[in-house]
Amino acid sequence: MKHNRDGTSTTDGQSAEWVLRLYIAGQTPKSLAAVSNLHQICEQHLAGQYDIEVIDLLEKPQLAEGDKIVAIPTLVRMLPLPIRKIIGDLSDTEKTLVGLQLKPKAS
Amino acid sequence: MGETVPNGLPKCPTGISGFDEMTGGGLPRGRPTLLAGSAGSGKTLFALEFVLHGIERFDEPGVFVSFEETPEELTANMASLGHDLEGLQREKHLSVLYIALEAHELIESGDYDLDGIFLRLGAAIDATGARRIGLDAVENLFSAFSDLRILRAEFHRLMAWLKARGITAVVTTERGTDSLTRHGLEEYIADCVIALDNRIENQLATRRLRIVKYRGSAHDSDECPFVLNRHGFSVIPISSSGLDYQASTERVSFGIETLDDMLGGGIYRGSSALVSGTAGTGKSSLAVQMVDAACRRGERCLYVALEESPVQIERNMASVGFDLAQWRRAGLLHFHATRPTSCGLEAHLATLVALVREVRPQFVVIDPITAYSTRGYEERVKLMLIRAVDLFKSMGITSVFTALTYGGNAEESTSVSISSVVDVWLLVRNLESAGERTRGLYVCKARGAAHSNQVREFQLSSEGLRLVDVMLDDAGQILTGSARRLHQTLKEDESTARDLADQRRRAAIENRRLVLEARIAAMRAEFEDELRALEAEIEGEDSRLRAANRKFLNLANLRNQVGRGDS
């Protein structure tokens, strides 16, 4: 999949252990919240080993098909495999961490 | 393409056989329609055909959104029905969106919306210029997400969004257990709601469609059967033809004069006849007789055979003098042989509709109509018959149905329930007497025709069919077959004997006459003898008298001479 990265990479080298892709649609409150929540979580738990790519589907609607995006915002964990999807503005940190498998599922 | 009904509600034709008739033009244009149905009830096909017909027949591009089946599956399924999904997509008339929802993989964290779907759908609509949309299996959307509050709001927004774009949509969903839909979607789609049903009755699947609601439009509210076959989705509206068909005054001959005479000159064109009777009474032969007569007139015939193969029918009918193969080769006779158990009643009916549309016959035989049902389910046969009769009548096709009845007293009563549907009812009955079975034909009913009340003996031979006036014996019993021949012989013998007696009597009288005449001759001879004797006697006496006179005169003379001279 070819698309430009929007420069939020925080790894120095080419091979980030964590590759995360966040799909948003315009600068909506939900989208903005998702971007900021994601950065916060990554800084806290994955400092130095992640690469975030934010895709605005209003600009590139054709990219929605690729990752089969239904809900907005959608966070896709591209790496490490397997691919995982988390939807929502990521305001529930607990669920986001479980979704990213940074924390075992409670209960 | 907006067919406007008198009240101004524009309609969007689905192109689905029977459905547009049922709704007076199709679905509400520019609005979403909800299609709720159980698994395997044909929801996907309906939605897909709605979109594809739009492209193929009404020049309206479309988008199909599948929440369940993959585009590959859809392409393969529709190819068997003659639709080229890939070709239509290449030509940009169609866009197929597959929205996969991996429920177990989705983790929800905070607020979200379904803009992803809106964006993808919007792109597809823009790419094709779509006027129609099919959204298939939307219940998957609801089960994929746990926040139903968001889902409901988003679904509502989606419907409003489509409406705002003036797109006619068909939204399909699974039926709920005790509500129409599992997620109460009927709350969001208020204009038109259709329910599909797939029930198993008598071990046969029967599909039915019902218009639950259609705001601002008159519609058929009955449950209408429908079928999914090689012609696609077709609904069989129960009352599509109604009772407003034309009534012809032209008579169609049976090709047997005596039978035509029984019905006052044959049956009316476009009417329907039922030939009922127990097994082996010659019902099929009678139907074939009509087919043969129709083919001779150059009419196209459709023979729906439910118990025998065409080859077998041709062979058997050749034995009673019918050459059906010639009509088949001439393209006048079309056979359709099928096992009634091969599919449901509705599927048969739809096949029939398709066949009639294809063959365009003037004459149809269904042999036997009772094969559509097992014993005890006359209602089903009646329903089938009503629809078939309506179908044929609406098209001016003359039809004949054979009906197998069971022996005993129920023989006629079993047919009574279905006979009210037809115009002419012929009953072929076994007449058993003196250890022999023969056939009697009755005209039980003939609408609009003076018909014979008499029973005729119905004979089958290698020369064909023949109807003979029945013979009654001295006690008024019907005599047929060899009893009839015996009766005839006896009657002949009787008359011969009478003739002989007459002859003898005549001879005796002749003798008496001769004797009498001889006696008269003898008596006359005797009389003449007497007469002659009498005459002779009279003659003798005369001459004596004359002699005496002469003697007296002589004496006198002598006396005179003496006295004058020498005394």
XYZ file of C-alpha atoms in Angstrom:
674
model
C 0.000 0.000 0.000
C 1.417 3.268 -1.090
C 0.555 6.419 0.754
C 2.422 9.285 2.231
C 3.224 9.346 5.852
C 2.318 12.478 7.623
C 5.475 12.841 9.660
C 4.457 11.741 13.081
C 7.072 9.041 13.167
C 8.966 9.001 16.370
C 11.456 6.290 15.559
C 14.832 7.287 14.284
C 15.489 4.347 11.984
C 13.528 2.587 9.298
C 12.343 -0.381 11.316
C 9.859 0.592 13.982
C 8.612 -2.305 16.007
C 5.134 -0.786 16.154
C 3.463 0.542 13.044
C 0.114 2.164 13.727
C -2.227 3.689 11.177
C -5.052 5.988 12.220
C -7.923 6.669 9.851
C -9.857 9.889 10.387
C -12.332 11.877 8.293
C -11.692 15.585 8.504
C -10.772 17.609 11.519
C -13.725 16.568 13.621
C -13.597 16.622 17.421
C -13.543 12.801 17.402
C -10.635 12.743 14.961
C -8.640 15.292 16.840
C -9.285 13.489 20.098
C -8.152 10.211 18.584
C -4.907 11.683 17.289
C -4.048 13.222 20.610
C -5.094 10.177 22.649
C -3.011 7.909 20.429
C 0.103 10.031 20.789
C -0.314 10.101 24.504
C -0.652 6.349 24.828
C 2.281 5.670 22.525
C 4.553 8.054 24.338
C 3.624 6.449 27.568
C 3.916 2.798 26.546
C 5.908 2.592 23.333
C 8.314 5.473 23.480
C 10.917 5.232 20.743
C 9.538 2.149 19.069
C 6.436 3.298 17.202
C 5.514 4.847 13.918
C 2.127 6.553 13.503
C 0.522 7.293 10.174
C -2.657 9.397 10.124
C -4.835 9.071 7.021
C -7.582 11.596 6.418
C -10.178 9.871 4.280
C -11.780 13.143 3.279
C -8.586 13.784 1.343
C -8.047 10.246 0.167
C -11.391 8.449 0.236
C -10.063 5.680 -2.003
C -7.857 4.471 0.866
C -10.894 3.452 2.898
C -11.283 0.306 0.804
C -7.782 -0.984 1.503
C -8.117 -1.466 5.213
C -11.888 -1.944 4.942
C -12.674 1.030 7.099
C -16.192 1.211 8.412
C -15.987 3.275 11.568
C -14.190 6.528 12.047
C -11.798 6.899 13.733
C -10.159 3.495 13.235
C -6.729 2.639 14.496
C -5.011 -0.223 12.692
C -2.088 -1.989 14.261
C -0.095 -2.950 11.174
C 2.849 -4.253 13.172
C 3.437 -6.330 15.119
C 1.289 -8.894 13.352
C -1.497 -9.889 13.435
C -3.295 -6.783 12.306
C -5.673 -5.427 14.913
C -8.291 -2.726 14.706
C -9.524 -0.397 17.384
C -12.339 1.950 16.686
C -13.331 5.123 18.478
C -11.595 8.255 19.698
C -9.393 6.099 21.958
C -10.666 7.938 25.004
C -10.912 4.674 26.912
C -7.213 4.090 27.505
C -7.816 0.773 29.214
C -9.601 -0.657 26.159
C -7.067 0.866 23.799
C -4.215 -0.837 25.621
C -6.052 -4.142 25.596
C -6.752 -3.655 21.911
C -3.108 -3.003 21.174
C -2.245 -5.980 23.349
C -0.148 -3.804 25.565
C -2.165 -5.093 28.434
C -3.888 -8.439 28.942
C -7.624 -8.434 28.686
C -9.214 -7.783 32.037
C -11.507 -10.383 33.614
C -38.469 6.345 -15.388
C -40.586 7.660 -12.555
C -43.908 5.904 -12.972
C -46.299 8.190 -11.215
C -49.470 6.796 -9.772
C -52.569 8.997 -9.572
C -51.847 10.133 -6.035
C -48.489 11.403 -7.162
C -46.170 8.979 -5.386
C -43.412 8.201 -7.870
C -42.452 4.562 -8.126
C -39.292 2.811 -9.047
C -39.826 -0.422 -10.994
C -37.906 -3.391 -9.669
C -38.233 -5.390 -12.860
C -38.945 -8.354 -10.616
C -41.594 -10.456 -12.259
C -44.916 -10.006 -10.507
C -43.716 -7.562 -7.884
C -44.275 -4.377 -9.839
C -47.824 -5.496 -10.671
C -48.442 -6.182 -7.019
C -47.295 -2.748 -5.933
C -48.663 -0.787 -8.817
C -45.282 0.133 -10.202
C -42.510 -0.854 -7.831
C -40.845 0.623 -4.781
C -41.196 4.185 -3.528
C -38.783 6.211 -5.611
C -36.040 8.039 -3.810
C -36.737 6.272 -0.528
C -35.390 3.256 1.252
C -37.395 0.048 1.441
C -36.814 -2.481 4.174
C -36.779 -6.114 3.198
C -36.901 -8.460 6.163
C -36.605 -12.182 5.731
C -35.432 -15.378 7.302
C -32.216 -17.055 6.266
C -32.291 -18.282 2.692
C -35.513 -16.506 1.883
C -34.109 -14.691 -1.127
C -33.402 -11.250 0.319
C -30.049 -10.887 -1.380
C -31.432 -11.899 -4.739
C -34.281 -9.408 -4.473
C -31.948 -6.547 -3.611
C -29.428 -7.543 -6.234
C -32.043 -7.964 -8.954
C -33.488 -4.591 -8.050
C -30.100 -2.994 -8.671
C -29.223 -5.069 -11.745
C -32.584 -4.598 -13.438
C -32.150 -0.888 -12.853
C -28.965 -0.985 -14.891
C -30.093 -3.483 -17.508
C -33.635 -2.308 -18.128
C -34.165 1.156 -16.734
C -30.842 2.810 -17.428
C -30.264 3.521 -13.754
C -26.773 2.734 -12.460
C -26.494 1.170 -9.057
C -24.402 0.244 -6.070
C -24.638 -2.977 -4.176
C -23.307 -3.071 -0.656
C -22.824 -6.491 0.819
C -22.274 -6.961 4.517
C -22.153 -10.711 4.162
C -21.374 -12.293 0.836
C -18.132 -11.560 -0.947
C -18.144 -10.017 -4.431
C -16.793 -13.314 -5.776
C -19.730 -15.223 -4.335
C -22.187 -12.677 -5.651
C -20.632 -12.736 -9.120
C -20.781 -16.516 -9.240
C -24.366 -16.642 -7.975
C -25.616 -14.065 -10.413
C -23.771 -15.545 -13.392
C -26.072 -18.557 -13.161
C -28.985 -16.169 -13.621
C -27.407 -14.522 -16.610
C -26.060 -11.375 -14.989
C -22.500 -10.283 -15.609
C -21.482 -8.453 -12.453
C -17.885 -8.001 -13.467
C -18.782 -6.635 -16.875
C -21.215 -4.143 -15.382
C -18.565 -3.011 -12.936
C -16.001 -2.563 -15.705
C -18.466 -0.415 -17.597
C -19.003 1.637 -14.436
C -22.726 0.937 -14.282
C -22.346 -1.015 -11.120
C -20.222 -0.860 -8.048
C -20.109 -3.699 -5.580
C -18.932 -2.819 -2.106
C -18.034 -5.556 0.259
C -18.034 -4.330 3.807
C -16.439 -7.006 5.882
C -17.076 -6.786 9.560
C -14.817 -8.866 11.703
C -16.791 -8.513 14.870
C -14.371 -10.341 17.095
C -11.428 -8.286 15.899
C -12.963 -4.924 16.625
C -12.217 -3.231 19.870
C -14.208 -0.183 20.707
C -12.620 2.614 22.615
C -14.620 5.793 22.909
C -16.850 7.567 20.482
C -16.994 6.777 16.769
C -19.273 7.024 13.769
C -19.710 5.103 10.524
C -18.197 7.697 8.263
C -16.103 4.957 6.712
C -19.234 3.488 5.169
C -20.559 6.890 4.137
C -17.266 7.707 2.455
C -16.992 4.436 0.616
C -20.614 4.503 -0.402
C -20.324 8.111 -1.494
C -17.304 7.282 -3.650
C -19.163 4.361 -5.252
C -22.257 6.452 -5.912
C -20.181 9.178 -7.473
C -18.202 6.739 -9.622
C -21.311 5.159 -11.149
C -23.895 7.933 -10.903
C -26.029 5.441 -8.983
C -29.778 5.911 -8.675
C -30.341 2.630 -6.886
C -28.673 1.007 -3.950
C -28.935 -2.382 -2.375
C -27.718 -2.741 1.196
C -27.607 -6.407 1.949
C -27.632 -8.033 5.375
C -27.327 -4.878 7.463
C -27.890 -6.889 10.639
C -24.204 -7.769 10.433
C -23.448 -4.123 11.010
C -25.372 -4.235 14.245
C -23.811 -7.385 15.510
C -20.304 -6.154 14.719
C -20.521 -3.228 17.070
C -21.446 -3.270 20.694
C -22.579 0.325 21.035
C -26.103 0.071 19.665
C -26.849 3.675 20.523
C -24.238 4.786 18.011
C -25.378 2.190 15.493
C -28.994 3.279 15.577
C -28.051 6.905 15.168
C -25.714 6.085 12.326
C -28.226 3.879 10.561
C -30.795 6.617 10.818
C -28.284 9.072 9.401
C -27.477 6.703 6.541
C -31.132 6.408 5.543
C -31.602 10.169 5.681
C -28.426 10.615 3.661
C -29.625 8.268 0.917
C -33.013 9.934 0.881
C -31.418 13.345 0.566
C -29.585 12.077 -2.490
C -32.835 10.838 -4.001
C -31.578 7.297 -4.184
C -33.996 4.396 -4.119
C -32.642 1.806 -1.737
C -33.445 -1.740 -0.753
C -32.147 -2.586 2.699
C -32.263 -6.228 3.641
C -32.090 -7.679 7.089
C -32.661 -10.879 8.984
C -36.037 -11.368 10.576
C -36.312 -11.158 14.322
C -37.740 -13.947 16.422
C -40.714 -12.023 17.692
C -40.402 -8.780 15.798
C -40.097 -8.165 12.101
C -36.416 -7.363 12.310
C -33.821 -8.195 14.890
C -32.863 -4.620 15.591
C -36.168 -2.893 15.072
C -34.998 -1.352 11.821
C -38.588 -0.875 10.702
C -38.512 2.197 12.951
C -36.045 3.831 10.625
C -37.508 2.784 7.325
C -41.072 3.886 7.388
C -42.040 4.128 3.756
C -42.073 0.576 2.624
C -41.547 -2.667 4.484
C -41.579 -6.088 2.849
C -41.375 -9.432 4.609
C -40.069 -12.596 3.008
C -40.745 -15.974 4.419
C -39.499 -19.453 3.737
C -41.635 -22.144 5.282
C -41.556 -25.868 5.009
C -44.975 -27.305 4.378
C -45.572 -30.897 3.468
C -41.817 -31.265 3.194
C -41.666 -28.639 0.498
C -40.210 -25.217 0.892
C -42.706 -22.510 0.159
C -41.532 -18.963 -0.156
C -43.887 -16.100 0.425
C -43.672 -12.352 0.161
C -45.855 -9.874 1.980
C -45.963 -6.119 1.800
C -46.197 -5.177 5.444
C -46.430 -1.507 4.771
C -46.330 0.815 1.828
C -47.003 4.378 2.775
C -49.155 6.276 0.323
C -49.738 3.412 -2.047
C -52.375 0.815 -2.592
C -50.878 -2.626 -2.525
C -51.702 -6.253 -2.345
C -51.559 -7.171 1.326
C -51.873 -10.909 0.859
C -48.980 -13.219 1.232
C -47.864 -13.935 -2.274
C -45.798 -16.943 -3.145
C -42.562 -16.341 -4.950
C -39.815 -18.432 -6.391
C -36.140 -18.282 -7.034
C -35.318 -20.164 -10.193
C -33.259 -19.821 -13.331
C -35.307 -16.788 -14.268
C -34.464 -15.163 -10.957
C -36.853 -13.841 -8.395
C -40.485 -13.949 -9.400
C -43.540 -13.199 -7.356
C -46.846 -14.804 -8.193
C -49.496 -12.281 -7.238
C -52.608 -14.177 -6.222
C -54.960 -11.619 -7.615
C -52.928 -10.067 -10.392
C -55.304 -11.084 -13.128
C -58.464 -10.808 -11.093
C -61.665 -11.682 -12.871
C -61.554 -9.078 -15.587
C -60.399 -11.189 -18.479
C -62.052 -11.216 -21.864
C -64.630 -13.860 -22.625
C -64.472 -15.206 -26.134
C -67.533 -16.517 -27.902
C -65.449 -18.626 -30.234
C -65.821 -22.344 -29.731
C -62.895 -24.707 -29.713
C -63.600 -28.171 -31.001
C -62.547 -31.384 -29.305
C -62.152 -32.957 -32.695
C -64.860 -35.455 -31.796
C -68.171 -34.324 -33.114
C -70.200 -36.251 -30.604
C -68.294 -34.647 -27.747
C -68.610 -31.180 -29.203
C -72.313 -31.811 -29.493
C -72.529 -32.753 -25.841
C -71.172 -29.309 -25.001
C -73.253 -27.420 -27.471
C -70.402 -27.077 -29.972
C -67.105 -27.421 -28.123
C -65.661 -25.276 -25.348
C -65.148 -21.528 -25.460
C -61.713 -20.291 -26.417
C -59.809 -19.164 -23.353
C -61.934 -21.212 -21.021
C -60.720 -23.947 -18.768
C -61.800 -27.535 -18.616
C -61.318 -30.148 -15.975
C -61.325 -33.803 -16.899
C -61.588 -35.850 -13.779
C -61.775 -39.529 -13.261
C -60.276 -42.496 -11.531
C -57.084 -44.130 -12.718
C -57.133 -45.510 -16.238
C -60.339 -43.884 -17.348
C -58.728 -42.169 -20.325
C -58.387 -38.651 -18.941
C -55.046 -38.097 -20.638
C -56.359 -39.490 -23.888
C -59.181 -37.016 -23.790
C -56.726 -34.191 -23.138
C -54.503 -35.426 -25.942
C -57.523 -35.523 -28.225
C -57.896 -31.805 -27.625
C -54.189 -31.200 -28.134
C -54.339 -33.096 -31.395
C -57.339 -31.069 -32.527
C -55.594 -27.821 -31.578
C -52.404 -28.768 -33.425
C -54.471 -29.656 -36.468
C -55.770 -26.103 -36.381
C -52.152 -24.946 -36.259
C -52.268 -23.792 -32.654
C -49.318 -23.956 -30.297
C -49.769 -26.292 -27.370
C -47.991 -26.701 -24.077
C -48.286 -30.087 -22.424
C -47.226 -30.131 -18.789
C -46.683 -33.768 -17.918
C -46.372 -34.539 -14.248
C -46.508 -38.291 -14.286
C -45.113 -39.500 -17.583
C -42.190 -38.591 -19.750
C -42.916 -37.052 -23.166
C -41.533 -40.152 -24.888
C -43.868 -42.356 -22.907
C -46.837 -40.131 -23.630
C -46.074 -40.185 -27.342
C -45.757 -43.962 -27.346
C -48.920 -44.514 -25.336
C -50.933 -42.077 -27.344
C -49.775 -43.690 -30.590
C -51.567 -46.828 -29.389
C -54.848 -44.968 -29.414
C -54.198 -43.400 -32.770
C -52.507 -40.093 -31.957
C -49.288 -39.067 -33.671
C -48.032 -36.460 -31.252
C -44.446 -36.635 -32.473
C -45.443 -34.933 -35.726
C -46.765 -31.932 -33.807
C -43.680 -31.823 -31.620
C -41.447 -31.866 -34.689
C -43.559 -29.184 -36.321
C -42.869 -26.999 -33.301
C -46.514 -26.841 -32.339
C -46.391 -29.101 -29.325
C -44.108 -28.345 -26.404
C -43.713 -30.814 -23.613
C -42.673 -29.870 -20.128
C -42.173 -32.919 -17.995
C -41.400 -32.521 -14.355
C -41.839 -34.411 -11.154
C -44.248 -32.542 -8.922
C -42.126 -33.420 -5.935
C -39.059 -31.811 -7.474
C -39.910 -28.448 -6.019
C -42.621 -26.509 -4.279
C -45.968 -25.576 -5.686
C -44.931 -21.991 -6.183
C -41.809 -22.993 -8.011
C -43.966 -25.037 -10.360
C -46.267 -22.133 -10.896
C -43.420 -19.766 -11.598
C -41.919 -22.239 -14.028
C -45.310 -22.440 -15.656
C -45.509 -18.666 -15.906
C -42.053 -18.582 -17.443
C -42.931 -21.387 -19.870
C -46.135 -19.735 -20.959
C -44.300 -16.481 -21.516
C -41.712 -18.382 -23.543
C -43.844 -20.803 -25.589
C -46.865 -18.503 -25.994
C -49.299 -21.403 -26.371
C -52.950 -21.141 -27.309
C -53.687 -24.378 -25.555
C -52.284 -25.815 -22.344
C -52.706 -29.201 -20.721
C -51.689 -29.977 -17.177
C -51.748 -33.696 -16.698
C -52.667 -34.295 -13.939
C -53.167 -31.216 -11.813
C -53.736 -33.442 -8.804
C -50.103 -34.554 -8.944
C -49.225 -31.257 -7.296
C -50.580 -32.523 -4.079
C -50.752 -35.659 -2.102
C -54.100 -37.018 -1.114
C -55.869 -34.936 1.444
C -54.412 -31.633 0.377
C -57.019 -30.595 -2.134
C -56.685 -26.995 -0.997
C -53.221 -26.832 -2.446
C -54.401 -28.181 -5.745
C -57.218 -25.714 -5.742
C -54.864 -22.841 -5.089
C -52.584 -24.024 -7.853
C -55.530 -24.416 -10.171
C -56.925 -20.970 -9.423
C -53.632 -19.358 -10.229
C -53.085 -21.424 -13.326
C -56.620 -20.724 -14.552
C -56.181 -17.015 -13.870
C -52.882 -17.032 -15.680
C -54.238 -18.827 -18.729
C -57.438 -16.836 -18.870
C -55.640 -13.536 -18.640
C -53.719 -14.600 -21.711
C -56.673 -16.050 -23.590
C -55.252 -19.548 -23.424
C -57.631 -22.499 -23.484
C -56.643 -24.938 -20.787
C -57.390 -28.496 -19.824
C -56.532 -30.026 -16.498
C -56.836 -33.668 -15.754
C -57.606 -34.639 -12.209
C -57.188 -38.017 -10.698
C -59.936 -38.920 -8.314
C -60.057 -41.874 -6.039
C -62.551 -44.665 -6.269
C -65.667 -45.112 -4.256
C -68.280 -42.557 -3.551
C -65.726 -39.851 -2.987
C -64.935 -40.007 -6.683
C -66.898 -36.952 -7.567
C -66.788 -35.080 -4.301
C -63.001 -34.828 -4.359
C -63.233 -32.936 -7.575
C -66.016 -30.712 -6.412
C -63.741 -28.426 -4.467
C -61.679 -27.683 -7.541
C -64.422 -27.820 -10.108
C -65.791 -24.422 -9.136
C -62.698 -22.882 -10.645
C -63.149 -24.290 -14.124
C -65.721 -23.590 -16.819
C -66.210 -27.085 -18.088
C -66.066 -30.227 -16.052
C -66.023 -33.579 -17.723
C -66.162 -36.673 -15.618
C -64.917 -39.961 -16.938
C -66.198 -42.765 -14.853
C -65.708 -46.455 -14.787
C -68.919 -48.291 -15.351
C -68.665 -51.740 -13.949
C -71.183 -54.399 -14.712
C -71.167 -58.073 -15.498
C -67.497 -58.354 -14.526
C -66.381 -55.744 -16.995
C -65.159 -52.212 -16.787
C -66.075 -49.666 -19.403
C -65.948 -45.896 -19.446
C -68.746 -43.450 -19.240
C -68.347 -39.751 -19.960
C -70.510 -37.153 -18.287
C -70.615 -33.428 -18.711
C -70.966 -32.297 -15.107
C -70.797 -28.655 -15.916
C -70.376 -26.386 -18.905
C -70.664 -22.695 -18.200
C -72.495 -20.713 -20.797
C -73.404 -23.683 -22.958
C -76.362 -25.913 -23.441
C -74.958 -29.305 -22.678
C -76.106 -32.843 -22.663
C -77.179 -34.393 -19.414
C -76.669 -37.828 -20.803
C -73.852 -40.161 -20.145
C -71.996 -41.414 -23.176
C -69.895 -44.478 -23.476
C -66.337 -43.443 -24.063
C -64.373 -45.887 -26.192
C -60.640 -45.993 -26.797
C -59.306 -47.950 -29.704
C -56.363 -47.883 -32.057
C -58.436 -45.612 -34.287
C -58.784 -43.068 -31.546
C -61.547 -41.925 -29.279
C -65.189 -42.486 -29.847
C -68.283 -41.545 -27.950
C -71.293 -43.740 -28.267
C -74.816 -43.101 -27.089
C -75.477 -45.330 -24.180
C -77.949 -48.150 -24.384
C -80.427 -48.702 -21.629
C -81.852 -52.083 -20.822
C -85.519 -52.696 -20.040
C -84.908 -51.786 -16.389
C -83.280 -48.473 -17.314
C -79.744 -49.636 -16.505
C -76.894 -48.327 -18.615
C -75.394 -50.972 -20.826
C -71.854 -50.659 -22.085
C -69.101 -52.824 -23.484
C -69.982 -56.458 -23.993
C -73.146 -56.109 -21.939
C -74.201 -53.690 -24.598
C -73.262 -56.102 -27.345
C -75.027 -58.948 -25.558
C -78.086 -56.827 -25.167
C -77.921 -55.956 -28.835
C -77.619 -59.638 -29.824
C -80.466 -60.642 -27.597
C -82.617 -57.957 -29.064
C -81.724 -59.167 -32.550
C -82.545 -62.800 -31.701
C -85.831 -61.774 -30.303
C -86.839 -60.025 -33.472
C -85.774 -62.953 -35.631
C -88.019 -65.259 -33.630
C -90.842 -62.843 -33.972
C -90.308 -62.733 -37.717
C -90.435 -66.506 -37.964
C -93.651 -66.692 -35.995
C -95.137 -64.070 -38.218
C -94.157 -66.009 -41.265
C -95.707 -69.148 -39.877
C -98.908 -67.362 -39.024
C -99.046 -65.825 -42.434
C -98.573 -69.257 -44.078
C -101.334 -70.783 -41.958
C -103.717 -68.087 -42.947
C -102.765 -68.545 -46.555
C -103.555 -72.212 -46.191
C -106.880 -71.459 -44.637
C -107.579 -69.084 -47.441
C -106.768 -71.751 -50.001
C -108.951 -74.303 -48.206
C -111.733 -71.787 -47.985
C -111.416 -70.916 -51.619
C -111.468 -74.641 -52.563
C -114.544 -75.121 -50.464
C -116.217 -72.152 -52.089
C -115.395 -73.573 -55.530
C -116.870 -76.972 -54.596
C -120.016 -75.442 -53.213
C -120.386 -73.332 -56.301
C -119.959 -76.401 -58.481
C -122.558 -78.218 -56.437
C -124.914 -75.309 -56.718
C -124.407 -75.127 -60.437
C -125.181 -78.809 -60.718
C -128.397 -78.283 -58.829
C -129.210 -75.349 -60.987
C -128.599 -77.315 -64.103
C -130.749 -80.190 -62.821
C -133.533 -77.796 -62.029
C -133.340 -76.192 -65.448
C -133.383 -79.611 -67.062
C -136.431 -80.542 -65.017
C -138.218 -77.359 -65.994
C -137.289 -77.976 -69.601
C -138.698 -81.555 -69.461
C -141.989 -80.361 -68.080
C -142.320 -77.692 -70.740
C -141.859 -80.144 -73.528
C -144.413 -82.510 -71.963
C -146.849 -79.664 -71.789
C -146.183 -78.734 -75.381
C -146.580 -82.367 -76.451
C -149.863 -82.576 -74.575
C -151.073 -79.414 -76.212
C -150.111 -80.744 -79.598
C -151.999 -83.951 -78.872
C -155.090 -81.995 -77.813
C -154.941 -79.847 -80.937
C -154.606 -82.935 -83.096
C -157.673 -84.485 -81.448
C -159.661 -81.341 -81.977
C -158.730 -81.241 -85.600
C -159.809 -84.813 -86.012
C -163.188 -84.092 -84.400
C -163.834 -81.213 -86.719
C -163.213 -83.316 -89.849
C -165.693 -86.117 -88.769
C -168.551 -83.838 -88.018
C -168.606 -82.229 -91.488
C -168.840 -85.228 -93.785
C -168.629 -88.841 -93.185
C -169.319 -89.124 -89.438
